Tab-separated table of C-alpha atoms in Angstrom:
chain	number	residue	atom	x	y	z
N	4	MET	CA	-22.602	-17.579	69.719
N	5	LYS	CA	-25.576	-16.500	71.890
N	6	ILE	CA	-28.144	-14.686	69.752
N	7	SER	CA	-31.550	-13.196	70.498
N	8	VAL	CA	-34.323	-12.780	67.939
N	9	ILE	CA	-36.841	-10.104	68.878
N	10	GLY	CA	-40.240	-10.744	67.330
N	11	CYS	CA	-41.189	-14.336	66.527
N	12	GLY	CA	-43.748	-13.940	63.799
N	13	TYR	CA	-43.200	-15.217	60.284
N	14	LEU	CA	-39.726	-13.714	59.869
N	15	GLY	CA	-38.475	-14.137	63.416
N	16	ALA	CA	-39.533	-17.745	63.956
N	17	VAL	CA	-37.892	-18.870	60.725
N	18	HIS	CA	-34.741	-16.829	61.387
N	19	ALA	CA	-34.405	-18.127	64.972
N	20	ALA	CA	-34.775	-21.753	63.877
N	21	THR	CA	-32.290	-21.245	61.037
N	22	LEU	CA	-29.658	-19.693	63.328
N	23	ALA	CA	-30.048	-22.593	65.761
N	24	SER	CA	-29.521	-25.040	62.900
N	25	MET	CA	-26.206	-23.271	62.202
N	26	GLY	CA	-25.021	-24.102	65.703
N	27	HIS	CA	-25.843	-20.865	67.555
N	28	ASN	CA	-27.661	-20.735	70.893
N	29	VAL	CA	-30.803	-18.742	70.171
N	30	VAL	CA	-33.496	-17.196	72.337
N	31	GLY	CA	-36.606	-15.953	70.557
N	32	ILE	CA	-38.556	-13.225	72.339
N	33	ASP	CA	-42.153	-12.246	71.639
N	34	VAL	CA	-44.885	-10.492	73.634
N	35	ASP	CA	-47.491	-13.059	72.533
N	36	SER	CA	-47.452	-15.783	75.204
N	37	HIS	CA	-49.633	-18.158	73.161
N	38	LYS	CA	-47.244	-17.929	70.212
N	39	VAL	CA	-44.270	-18.544	72.503
N	40	GLU	CA	-45.975	-21.589	74.000
N	41	GLN	CA	-46.581	-23.067	70.554
N	42	LEU	CA	-43.017	-22.424	69.397
N	43	ASN	CA	-41.615	-24.079	72.516
N	44	LYS	CA	-43.594	-27.166	71.518
N	45	ALA	CA	-41.918	-27.012	68.083
N	46	LEU	CA	-45.224	-26.021	66.486
N	47	ALA	CA	-45.216	-23.083	64.100
N	48	PRO	CA	-48.165	-20.702	64.659
N	49	PHE	CA	-48.595	-20.532	60.880
N	50	HIS	CA	-48.184	-22.949	57.989
N	51	GLU	CA	-44.701	-22.977	56.496
N	52	PRO	CA	-43.294	-26.171	54.941
N	53	GLY	CA	-40.332	-27.565	56.878
N	54	LEU	CA	-40.510	-25.118	59.785
N	55	ASP	CA	-41.932	-27.534	62.375
N	56	GLU	CA	-39.054	-29.912	61.671
N	57	LEU	CA	-36.483	-27.111	61.990
N	58	LEU	CA	-38.047	-25.962	65.259
N	59	GLY	CA	-38.008	-29.544	66.516
N	60	ASP	CA	-34.315	-29.906	65.734
N	61	GLY	CA	-33.578	-26.710	67.651
N	62	ARG	CA	-35.526	-27.891	70.679
N	63	THR	CA	-33.913	-31.352	70.590
N	64	THR	CA	-30.374	-29.944	70.544
N	65	GLY	CA	-31.269	-27.416	73.250
N	66	ARG	CA	-30.032	-24.541	71.095
N	67	LEU	CA	-33.457	-22.917	70.637
N	68	VAL	CA	-35.848	-21.520	73.241
N	69	PHE	CA	-38.659	-18.956	73.153
N	70	THR	CA	-39.847	-16.616	75.902
N	71	THR	CA	-41.754	-13.408	76.599
N	72	ASP	CA	-39.018	-12.171	78.954
N	73	PHE	CA	-36.649	-9.602	77.406
N	74	SER	CA	-34.132	-10.185	80.186
N	75	ALA	CA	-33.396	-13.576	78.590
N	76	ALA	CA	-31.476	-11.628	75.935
N	77	ALA	CA	-29.118	-10.065	78.485
N	78	ASP	CA	-26.027	-12.128	77.646
N	79	ALA	CA	-26.581	-12.339	73.883
N	80	GLN	CA	-23.824	-11.034	71.616
N	81	VAL	CA	-26.164	-10.269	68.712
N	82	HIS	CA	-29.799	-9.161	68.749
N	83	PHE	CA	-31.867	-9.415	65.556
N	84	LEU	CA	-34.913	-7.143	65.304
N	85	CYS	CA	-37.532	-9.131	63.374
N	86	VAL	CA	-40.626	-7.191	64.396
N	87	GLY	CA	-43.443	-6.627	61.902
N	88	THR	CA	-43.779	-3.296	60.097
N	89	PRO	CA	-47.362	-3.429	58.749
N	90	GLN	CA	-48.983	-0.731	56.680
N	91	SER	CA	-50.361	2.085	58.808
N	92	LYS	CA	-54.126	2.047	59.295
N	93	THR	CA	-54.357	5.705	58.269
N	94	SER	CA	-51.824	6.005	55.411
N	95	ASP	CA	-49.575	4.136	52.974
N	96	THR	CA	-46.585	4.468	55.289
N	97	ALA	CA	-45.147	1.611	57.346
N	98	ASP	CA	-46.137	1.444	61.000
N	99	LEU	CA	-42.845	1.421	62.914
N	100	SER	CA	-44.367	1.531	66.401
N	101	TYR	CA	-43.778	-2.183	67.055
N	102	LEU	CA	-40.159	-1.915	65.959
N	103	MET	CA	-39.499	1.096	68.157
N	104	SER	CA	-41.241	-0.495	71.139
N	105	ALA	CA	-39.157	-3.657	70.773
N	106	THR	CA	-35.933	-1.633	70.573
N	107	ARG	CA	-36.797	0.293	73.736
N	108	SER	CA	-37.675	-2.930	75.558
N	109	LEU	CA	-34.360	-4.470	74.531
N	110	LEU	CA	-32.248	-1.439	75.515
N	111	PRO	CA	-31.899	-2.177	79.264
N	112	HIS	CA	-30.703	-5.729	78.555
N	113	LEU	CA	-27.899	-5.007	76.072
N	114	ALA	CA	-24.496	-6.315	77.107
N	115	LYS	CA	-21.448	-4.166	76.518
N	116	GLY	CA	-20.310	-4.336	72.894
N	117	ALA	CA	-23.411	-6.233	71.713
N	118	ALA	CA	-24.682	-5.783	68.177
N	119	VAL	CA	-28.268	-4.791	67.349
N	120	VAL	CA	-29.154	-5.808	63.803
N	121	GLY	CA	-32.440	-5.016	62.103
N	122	LYS	CA	-34.011	-7.461	59.660
N	123	SER	CA	-37.472	-5.929	59.324
N	124	THR	CA	-38.467	-4.281	56.044
N	125	VAL	CA	-38.422	-0.552	56.775
N	126	PRO	CA	-38.567	2.824	54.998
N	127	VAL	CA	-35.279	4.534	54.278
N	128	GLY	CA	-34.209	6.585	57.289
N	129	THR	CA	-35.492	4.119	59.898
N	130	VAL	CA	-31.989	3.165	61.022
N	131	GLU	CA	-31.429	6.730	62.193
N	132	THR	CA	-34.560	6.485	64.348
N	133	VAL	CA	-33.326	3.228	65.871
N	134	ARG	CA	-29.902	4.784	66.382
N	135	ALA	CA	-31.531	7.608	68.341
N	136	VAL	CA	-33.130	5.081	70.717
N	137	LEU	CA	-29.717	3.478	71.245
N	138	ALA	CA	-27.884	6.823	71.501
N	139	ARG	CA	-26.925	6.531	75.178
N	140	ARG	CA	-25.246	3.172	74.472
N	141	SER	CA	-22.291	4.265	72.356
N	142	ASP	CA	-20.644	0.866	72.881
N	143	VAL	CA	-23.452	-0.978	71.049
N	144	LEU	CA	-22.955	-1.847	67.385
N	145	LEU	CA	-25.761	-1.219	64.898
N	146	GLY	CA	-26.356	-2.934	61.563
N	147	TRP	CA	-29.140	-3.720	59.106
N	148	ASN	CA	-29.481	-7.140	57.488
N	149	PRO	CA	-32.622	-7.189	55.283
N	150	GLU	CA	-34.516	-10.436	54.788
N	151	PHE	CA	-35.567	-11.913	51.450
N	152	LEU	CA	-37.872	-14.735	52.518
N	153	ARG	CA	-40.751	-15.988	50.400
N	154	GLN	CA	-43.715	-17.574	52.112
N	155	GLY	CA	-43.921	-21.216	51.179
N	156	THR	CA	-40.146	-21.502	50.676
N	157	ALA	CA	-38.908	-19.525	53.707
N	158	VAL	CA	-36.930	-22.392	55.246
N	159	LYS	CA	-35.044	-23.029	52.020
N	160	ASP	CA	-34.560	-19.290	51.490
N	161	SER	CA	-32.980	-19.072	54.955
N	162	LEU	CA	-30.778	-22.135	54.719
N	163	VAL	CA	-29.652	-21.428	51.149
N	164	PRO	CA	-30.255	-17.703	50.528
N	165	ASP	CA	-29.600	-15.946	47.230
N	166	ARG	CA	-27.449	-13.338	48.980
N	167	LEU	CA	-26.548	-11.738	52.296
N	168	VAL	CA	-26.773	-7.969	52.642
N	169	TYR	CA	-25.135	-6.006	55.463
N	170	GLY	CA	-25.987	-2.373	56.057
N	171	VAL	CA	-23.189	-0.888	58.182
N	172	PRO	CA	-22.028	2.601	59.243
N	173	GLY	CA	-20.238	4.244	56.340
N	174	GLY	CA	-20.875	1.343	53.986
N	175	LYS	CA	-18.370	-0.963	52.278
N	176	GLY	CA	-14.767	-0.416	53.279
N	177	ALA	CA	-15.522	2.117	56.011
N	178	ALA	CA	-13.629	1.608	59.258
N	179	ALA	CA	-16.779	2.416	61.246
N	180	GLY	CA	-18.574	-0.512	59.652
N	181	ALA	CA	-15.839	-3.099	60.145
N	182	PRO	CA	-16.871	-4.276	63.659
N	183	VAL	CA	-20.499	-5.055	62.765
N	184	THR	CA	-19.369	-6.622	59.475
N	185	ALA	CA	-17.114	-8.957	61.439
N	186	VAL	CA	-19.953	-9.888	63.801
N	187	LEU	CA	-22.318	-10.708	60.944
N	188	ASP	CA	-19.602	-12.719	59.189
N	189	ALA	CA	-19.321	-14.795	62.363
N	190	VAL	CA	-23.097	-15.284	62.516
N	191	TYR	CA	-23.308	-16.394	58.892
N	192	GLU	CA	-19.979	-18.235	58.678
N	193	PRO	CA	-21.550	-21.505	57.386
N	194	LEU	CA	-23.324	-19.638	54.590
N	195	ILE	CA	-20.282	-17.588	53.623
N	196	THR	CA	-18.136	-20.729	53.603
N	197	ALA	CA	-20.708	-22.335	51.303
N	198	GLY	CA	-20.203	-19.496	48.812
N	199	ILE	CA	-23.355	-17.425	49.384
N	200	PRO	CA	-22.732	-13.940	47.901
N	201	ARG	CA	-22.301	-11.152	50.471
N	202	LEU	CA	-22.856	-7.440	49.853
N	203	VAL	CA	-21.805	-4.733	52.312
N	204	CYS	CA	-23.418	-1.312	51.856
N	205	ASN	CA	-24.507	1.781	53.751
N	206	PHE	CA	-27.697	1.959	55.795
N	207	ALA	CA	-29.839	3.750	53.192
N	208	THR	CA	-29.023	1.146	50.548
N	209	ALA	CA	-29.766	-1.728	52.927
N	210	GLU	CA	-33.099	-0.156	53.846
N	211	LEU	CA	-34.105	0.248	50.195
N	212	ILE	CA	-32.987	-3.140	48.848
N	213	LYS	CA	-35.960	-5.243	50.003
N	214	SER	CA	-38.548	-2.642	48.986
N	215	ALA	CA	-36.846	-2.077	45.627
N	216	SER	CA	-36.706	-5.833	44.983
N	217	ASN	CA	-40.388	-6.243	45.824
N	218	ALA	CA	-41.286	-3.228	43.688
N	219	PHE	CA	-39.508	-4.791	40.698
N	220	LEU	CA	-41.170	-8.175	41.196
N	221	ALA	CA	-44.569	-6.496	41.544
N	222	THR	CA	-43.853	-4.597	38.326
N	223	LYS	CA	-43.193	-7.849	36.440
N	224	VAL	CA	-46.415	-9.391	37.740
N	225	SER	CA	-48.528	-6.350	36.888
N	226	PHE	CA	-46.864	-5.984	33.492
N	227	ILE	CA	-47.717	-9.503	32.384
N	228	ASN	CA	-51.239	-9.126	33.764
N	229	ALA	CA	-51.650	-5.936	31.742
N	230	MET	CA	-50.502	-7.977	28.728
N	231	ALA	CA	-53.117	-10.585	29.662
N	232	GLU	CA	-55.804	-7.935	29.337
N	233	LEU	CA	-54.403	-6.966	25.940
N	234	CYS	CA	-54.385	-10.625	24.920
N	235	ASP	CA	-58.031	-11.029	25.926
N	236	ALA	CA	-58.906	-7.969	23.851
N	237	SER	CA	-57.000	-9.201	20.796
N	238	GLY	CA	-57.388	-12.985	20.948
N	239	ALA	CA	-53.710	-13.619	21.716
N	240	ASP	CA	-52.515	-16.100	24.346
N	241	VAL	CA	-50.594	-14.593	27.258
N	242	SER	CA	-49.129	-17.975	28.272
N	243	GLU	CA	-47.395	-18.280	24.925
N	244	LEU	CA	-46.473	-14.603	25.010
N	245	SER	CA	-44.829	-14.857	28.439
N	246	GLU	CA	-43.029	-18.066	27.489
N	247	ALA	CA	-41.478	-16.383	24.474
N	248	MET	CA	-40.576	-13.270	26.452
N	249	GLY	CA	-39.055	-15.318	29.257
N	250	LEU	CA	-36.596	-16.995	26.901
N	251	ASP	CA	-34.912	-13.627	26.471
N	252	PRO	CA	-32.123	-13.725	29.106
N	253	ARG	CA	-32.509	-9.998	29.665
N	254	ILE	CA	-36.081	-10.592	30.837
N	255	GLY	CA	-36.264	-14.086	32.322
N	256	ASN	CA	-39.431	-16.066	33.068
N	257	ARG	CA	-39.671	-15.727	36.867
N	258	TYR	CA	-42.652	-13.656	38.014
N	259	LEU	CA	-43.780	-13.449	34.392
N	260	HIS	CA	-46.787	-15.735	34.765
N	261	ALA	CA	-50.151	-14.062	34.189
N	262	GLY	CA	-52.935	-14.730	36.629
N	263	LEU	CA	-54.884	-13.165	39.447
N	264	GLY	CA	-52.018	-11.006	40.701
N	265	PHE	CA	-50.166	-10.713	43.966
N	266	GLY	CA	-51.284	-10.313	47.572
N	267	GLY	CA	-49.994	-11.192	51.023
N	268	GLY	CA	-48.349	-9.177	53.734
N	269	CYS	CA	-45.273	-8.020	51.789
N	270	LEU	CA	-45.643	-6.913	48.163
N	271	PRO	CA	-48.819	-4.824	48.511
N	272	LYS	CA	-47.770	-2.950	51.660
N	273	ASP	CA	-44.156	-2.613	50.485
N	274	ILE	CA	-45.028	-0.944	47.185
N	275	ARG	CA	-47.415	1.422	48.996
N	276	SER	CA	-44.718	2.251	51.532
N	277	PHE	CA	-42.328	2.736	48.595
N	278	ARG	CA	-44.772	5.266	47.162
N	279	ALA	CA	-44.921	7.133	50.460
N	280	GLN	CA	-41.130	7.236	50.661
N	281	SER	CA	-40.942	8.539	47.100
N	282	ARG	CA	-43.345	11.356	47.901
N	283	GLU	CA	-41.364	12.299	50.995
N	284	LEU	CA	-38.156	12.353	48.949
N	285	ASP	CA	-39.866	14.251	46.089
N	286	VAL	CA	-39.386	11.497	43.482
N	287	PRO	CA	-42.767	11.527	41.685
N	288	SER	CA	-41.731	9.094	38.942
N	289	VAL	CA	-41.455	6.196	41.420
N	290	ASP	CA	-44.701	7.216	43.120
N	291	GLU	CA	-46.607	7.247	39.818
N	292	TRP	CA	-45.016	4.019	38.627
N	293	MET	CA	-45.921	2.129	41.805
N	294	ALA	CA	-49.449	3.576	41.697
N	295	LEU	CA	-49.939	2.036	38.244
N	296	VAL	CA	-48.504	-1.312	39.367
N	297	ASP	CA	-50.894	-1.355	42.331
N	298	THR	CA	-53.880	-0.385	40.170
N	299	VAL	CA	-53.217	-3.068	37.552
N	300	ASN	CA	-52.894	-5.656	40.295
N	301	LEU	CA	-56.171	-4.737	41.975
N	302	ASN	CA	-58.006	-4.500	38.650
N	303	GLN	CA	-57.035	-8.071	37.849
N	304	ARG	CA	-59.374	-9.195	40.616
N	305	SER	CA	-62.248	-7.239	39.087
N	306	ARG	CA	-61.422	-8.772	35.707
N	307	ALA	CA	-61.854	-12.242	37.226
N	308	VAL	CA	-65.300	-11.246	38.506
N	309	ASP	CA	-66.169	-9.863	35.058
N	310	VAL	CA	-65.212	-13.158	33.399
N	311	ALA	CA	-67.180	-15.130	35.999
N	312	ARG	CA	-70.222	-12.979	35.240
N	313	GLU	CA	-69.815	-13.616	31.491
N	314	MET	CA	-69.571	-17.343	32.075
N	315	CYS	CA	-72.856	-17.123	33.993
N	316	ARG	CA	-74.435	-15.335	31.022
N	317	GLY	CA	-74.355	-11.978	32.725
N	318	PHE	CA	-76.040	-12.947	36.003
N	319	LEU	CA	-74.183	-13.889	39.188
N	320	SER	CA	-77.149	-13.547	41.530
N	321	GLY	CA	-78.313	-16.941	42.743
N	322	ARG	CA	-75.459	-18.841	41.068
N	323	THR	CA	-73.708	-21.556	43.038
N	324	VAL	CA	-69.986	-20.811	42.831
N	325	THR	CA	-67.078	-22.817	44.257
N	326	ILE	CA	-63.691	-21.182	44.770
N	327	LEU	CA	-60.568	-23.290	45.037
N	328	GLY	CA	-58.163	-21.420	47.290
N	329	ALA	CA	-58.312	-18.837	50.070
N	330	ALA	CA	-54.635	-18.214	50.861
N	331	PHE	CA	-52.908	-15.473	48.881
N	332	LYS	CA	-50.510	-18.093	47.466
N	333	PRO	CA	-49.996	-21.865	47.831
N	334	ASP	CA	-48.030	-23.452	50.690
N	335	THR	CA	-49.137	-20.851	53.232
N	336	ASP	CA	-52.193	-20.186	55.394
N	337	ASP	CA	-51.751	-16.410	55.089
N	338	ILE	CA	-54.897	-14.608	53.868
N	339	ARG	CA	-53.604	-11.034	54.118
N	340	ASP	CA	-54.726	-9.111	51.030
N	341	SER	CA	-55.687	-12.415	49.406
N	342	PRO	CA	-56.800	-11.974	45.775
N	343	ALA	CA	-58.871	-15.157	46.106
N	344	LEU	CA	-60.876	-13.879	49.066
N	345	ASP	CA	-61.271	-10.458	47.439
N	346	VAL	CA	-62.854	-12.121	44.395
N	347	ALA	CA	-64.978	-14.348	46.649
N	348	ALA	CA	-66.289	-11.301	48.519
N	349	GLN	CA	-67.099	-9.481	45.257
N	350	LEU	CA	-69.001	-12.509	43.954
N	351	ALA	CA	-70.932	-12.809	47.211
N	352	SER	CA	-71.797	-9.102	47.056
N	353	ALA	CA	-73.158	-9.695	43.559
N	354	GLY	CA	-75.569	-12.286	44.945
N	355	ALA	CA	-73.707	-15.524	44.190
N	356	HIS	CA	-73.832	-18.407	46.658
N	357	VAL	CA	-70.094	-18.751	47.261
N	358	THR	CA	-68.260	-21.678	48.837
N	359	VAL	CA	-64.503	-21.406	49.404
N	360	THR	CA	-62.170	-24.298	50.132
N	361	ASP	CA	-58.441	-24.335	50.918
N	362	PRO	CA	-56.024	-26.937	52.327
N	363	LYS	CA	-54.617	-24.681	55.071
N	364	ALA	CA	-56.278	-21.247	55.259
N	365	ILE	CA	-59.900	-22.043	56.179
N	366	ASN	CA	-59.517	-21.331	59.889
N	367	ASN	CA	-57.933	-17.937	59.210
N	368	ALA	CA	-60.540	-16.981	56.620
N	369	TRP	CA	-63.948	-17.886	58.018
N	370	ILE	CA	-63.943	-15.329	60.840
N	371	ARG	CA	-62.918	-12.513	58.481
N	372	TYR	CA	-65.556	-13.334	55.855
N	373	PRO	CA	-68.832	-14.360	57.544
N	374	GLN	CA	-70.790	-13.736	54.327
N	375	ILE	CA	-68.973	-16.618	52.636
N	376	ARG	CA	-69.390	-20.348	53.210
N	377	PHE	CA	-66.170	-22.254	53.859
N	378	GLU	CA	-65.714	-25.979	53.389
N	379	ALA	CA	-62.579	-27.938	54.293
N	380	SER	CA	-63.403	-30.839	51.965
N	381	THR	CA	-62.692	-30.106	48.309
N	382	LYS	CA	-65.176	-32.761	47.237
N	383	ARG	CA	-68.024	-31.338	49.319
N	384	ALA	CA	-67.187	-27.806	48.219
N	385	LEU	CA	-67.538	-28.801	44.561
N	386	GLU	CA	-70.877	-30.571	44.861
N	387	GLY	CA	-73.577	-28.822	42.844
N	388	ALA	CA	-71.369	-25.974	41.619
N	389	GLU	CA	-72.476	-24.083	38.516
N	390	LEU	CA	-69.078	-22.391	38.199
N	391	VAL	CA	-65.660	-23.315	39.619
N	392	LEU	CA	-62.911	-20.737	40.043
N	393	LEU	CA	-59.312	-21.804	40.661
N	394	LEU	CA	-57.846	-18.800	42.493
N	395	THR	CA	-54.921	-20.225	44.498
N	396	GLU	CA	-52.662	-22.648	42.655
N	397	TRP	CA	-52.297	-25.355	45.285
N	398	ASN	CA	-50.729	-28.467	43.760
N	399	GLU	CA	-53.714	-30.621	44.743
N	400	TYR	CA	-56.033	-28.387	42.693
N	401	MET	CA	-53.794	-28.569	39.646
N	402	GLN	CA	-53.918	-32.366	39.893
N	403	LEU	CA	-57.711	-32.650	40.117
N	404	SER	CA	-59.286	-35.043	37.631
N	405	PRO	CA	-61.648	-33.136	35.323
N	406	VAL	CA	-63.724	-36.302	34.926
N	407	GLU	CA	-64.116	-36.854	38.674
N	408	VAL	CA	-64.821	-33.192	39.336
N	409	GLY	CA	-67.294	-33.195	36.459
N	410	ALA	CA	-69.336	-35.841	38.260
N	411	LEU	CA	-69.709	-33.550	41.288
N	412	VAL	CA	-70.703	-30.232	39.740
N	413	ARG	CA	-73.981	-29.121	38.188
N	414	ARG	CA	-72.316	-27.349	35.247
N	415	ARG	CA	-68.859	-28.016	33.879
N	416	MET	CA	-67.504	-24.482	33.779
N	417	VAL	CA	-64.158	-23.454	35.262
N	418	LEU	CA	-62.344	-20.148	35.415
N	419	ASP	CA	-58.655	-20.897	35.838
N	420	ALA	CA	-57.582	-17.460	37.062
N	421	ARG	CA	-54.025	-18.699	37.656
N	422	ASN	CA	-53.614	-20.287	34.202
N	423	VAL	CA	-52.227	-23.542	35.617
N	424	LEU	CA	-54.692	-26.236	34.519
N	425	ASP	CA	-54.261	-28.467	31.482
N	426	ALA	CA	-57.053	-26.663	29.641
N	427	GLU	CA	-57.188	-29.173	26.785
N	428	ALA	CA	-57.656	-32.114	29.169
N	429	TRP	CA	-60.496	-30.304	30.921
N	430	ARG	CA	-62.177	-29.377	27.610
N	431	THR	CA	-61.882	-32.987	26.463
N	432	ALA	CA	-63.790	-33.943	29.631
N	433	GLY	CA	-66.599	-31.599	28.600
N	434	TRP	CA	-65.629	-28.470	30.496
N	435	THR	CA	-65.870	-24.875	29.358
N	436	VAL	CA	-62.517	-23.408	30.396
N	437	ARG	CA	-61.554	-19.766	30.680
N	438	GLY	CA	-58.308	-18.211	31.813
N	439	LEU	CA	-57.112	-14.646	32.113
N	440	GLY	CA	-55.368	-13.649	28.899
N	441	THR	CA	-55.163	-17.123	27.376
N	442	GLY	CA	-57.331	-16.477	24.326
N	443	ALA	CA	-59.536	-19.413	25.360
N	444	ALA	CA	-62.717	-17.670	24.257
N	445	VAL	CA	-61.522	-17.198	20.702
N	446	ALA	CA	-60.226	-20.766	20.499
N	447	ALA	CA	-63.514	-22.163	21.750
N	448	GLU	CA	-65.510	-20.180	19.218
N	449	GLU	CA	-63.235	-21.156	16.359
N	450	ARG	CA	-63.621	-24.847	17.212
N	451	ALA	CA	-67.383	-24.440	17.430
N	452	GLY	CA	-67.523	-22.472	14.197
N	453	ALA	CA	-69.285	-19.536	15.840
N	454	ALA	CA	-69.215	-16.071	14.361
N	455	PRO	CA	-67.166	-13.478	16.285
N	456	GLY	CA	-69.120	-12.200	19.294
N	457	GLU	CA	-71.596	-15.095	19.371
N	458	ARG	CA	-71.806	-17.537	22.249
N	459	ALA	CA	-70.165	-20.908	21.818
N	460	SER	CA	-70.295	-23.558	24.546
N	461	GLY	CA	-71.273	-20.888	27.052
N	462	VAL	CA	-68.180	-18.750	26.373
N	463	SER	CA	-68.234	-15.209	25.038
N	464	ALA	CA	-65.851	-13.618	22.589
N	465	PRO	CA	-63.142	-11.347	23.978
N	466	ARG	CA	-64.272	-7.798	24.552
N	467	ARG	CA	-62.527	-4.697	23.336
N	468	LYS	CA	-63.416	-3.121	26.682
N	469	HIS	CA	-64.508	-4.606	29.955
N	470	ALA	CA	-66.501	-3.104	32.758
N	471	ARG	CA	-65.070	-2.930	36.221
N	472	ALA	CA	-67.019	-4.867	38.853
């Protein structure tokens, strides 16, 4: 089957390469000529494990090509809209201008009976706007097929997805939706044959599914981080708390790991767009709920700065601080709404001498944050540090030797804001270790025999209240 993929950013590039691996002939179209040039060399314009190899396979077989020319889509049977829908610069709503522009550019090149299928994450009601653009082409089929990719595992998520969702006219069982359902079944035949679950629904449901899923995941993250704050106030350990909660099959342990919170280009903008949709539809409960989730998430970054200040005995100005991680999560070079860089900027504003290192995201970060020093070498970044903060849980940081790192720094103090280090091994090597919600302060004082509230090994007792940075 000849397929076009319109928009070859994170979603589109992965989707195009995946479709080619299924045996389809795919043309990816993007207005960015530099991006197209890279993709045609089988080089992803961003870091995503396994994508370069998948692109290379597509180029070798001849089933995958990229171009800036929309006319290359003229004989395609299916056109996937994978254009970005970022948060508007002036509101919480999604900016649909790129999606609409791409649809209008595609319109003159649609073959008779072709199917246009959206994959972008959009507010409910967007399909009707797209339908209006396509109105004079009554022969063209329209569907919505939301994506569920996670950065860092996008290739796996595409090749072996959790589910396939089709939004079709009239929803499941409707005669009007049967033609586009049949087309999508043909596109995804290898996945359906492999037993991947498939759900057919109406357009509104398909539009809401991705945002609702992200809203729920964000809720779990913010909930456990709120519990982390409660644990710090009471002396409990949120790691043990979340482990016990996760054993309940009604709750589960995924996304129930306390830390610095979420960032990136999806969850933050999707929950804010969800709020805007809720206000438009006069559903205040969802608006208020998402507002709290967003607030808890952002406050977690300020909590990390508060703990860093405590570890520096109340004074950040002039302190030499090393931050491990710039990307919003490991296995990506994406720095959009990065909690790590937010904390780094707050520390720099407080007068700390901040150095940030990251395996993949340095080039993306240094232009955006000129007030911060960036260092590609982890070893050089750690030299002379008075405080180390682990803010992105790259595997190489979790495997650092506390003894070897201890020989590089000036003071052996680490804030593990992702709660992933073997704290006992680091303490054995002479480090003062703090986490977020792990009760480390109380444990340290009890071992040192300090009275509640007194300093022990440079660590303060948990506070009943904490000031926002």
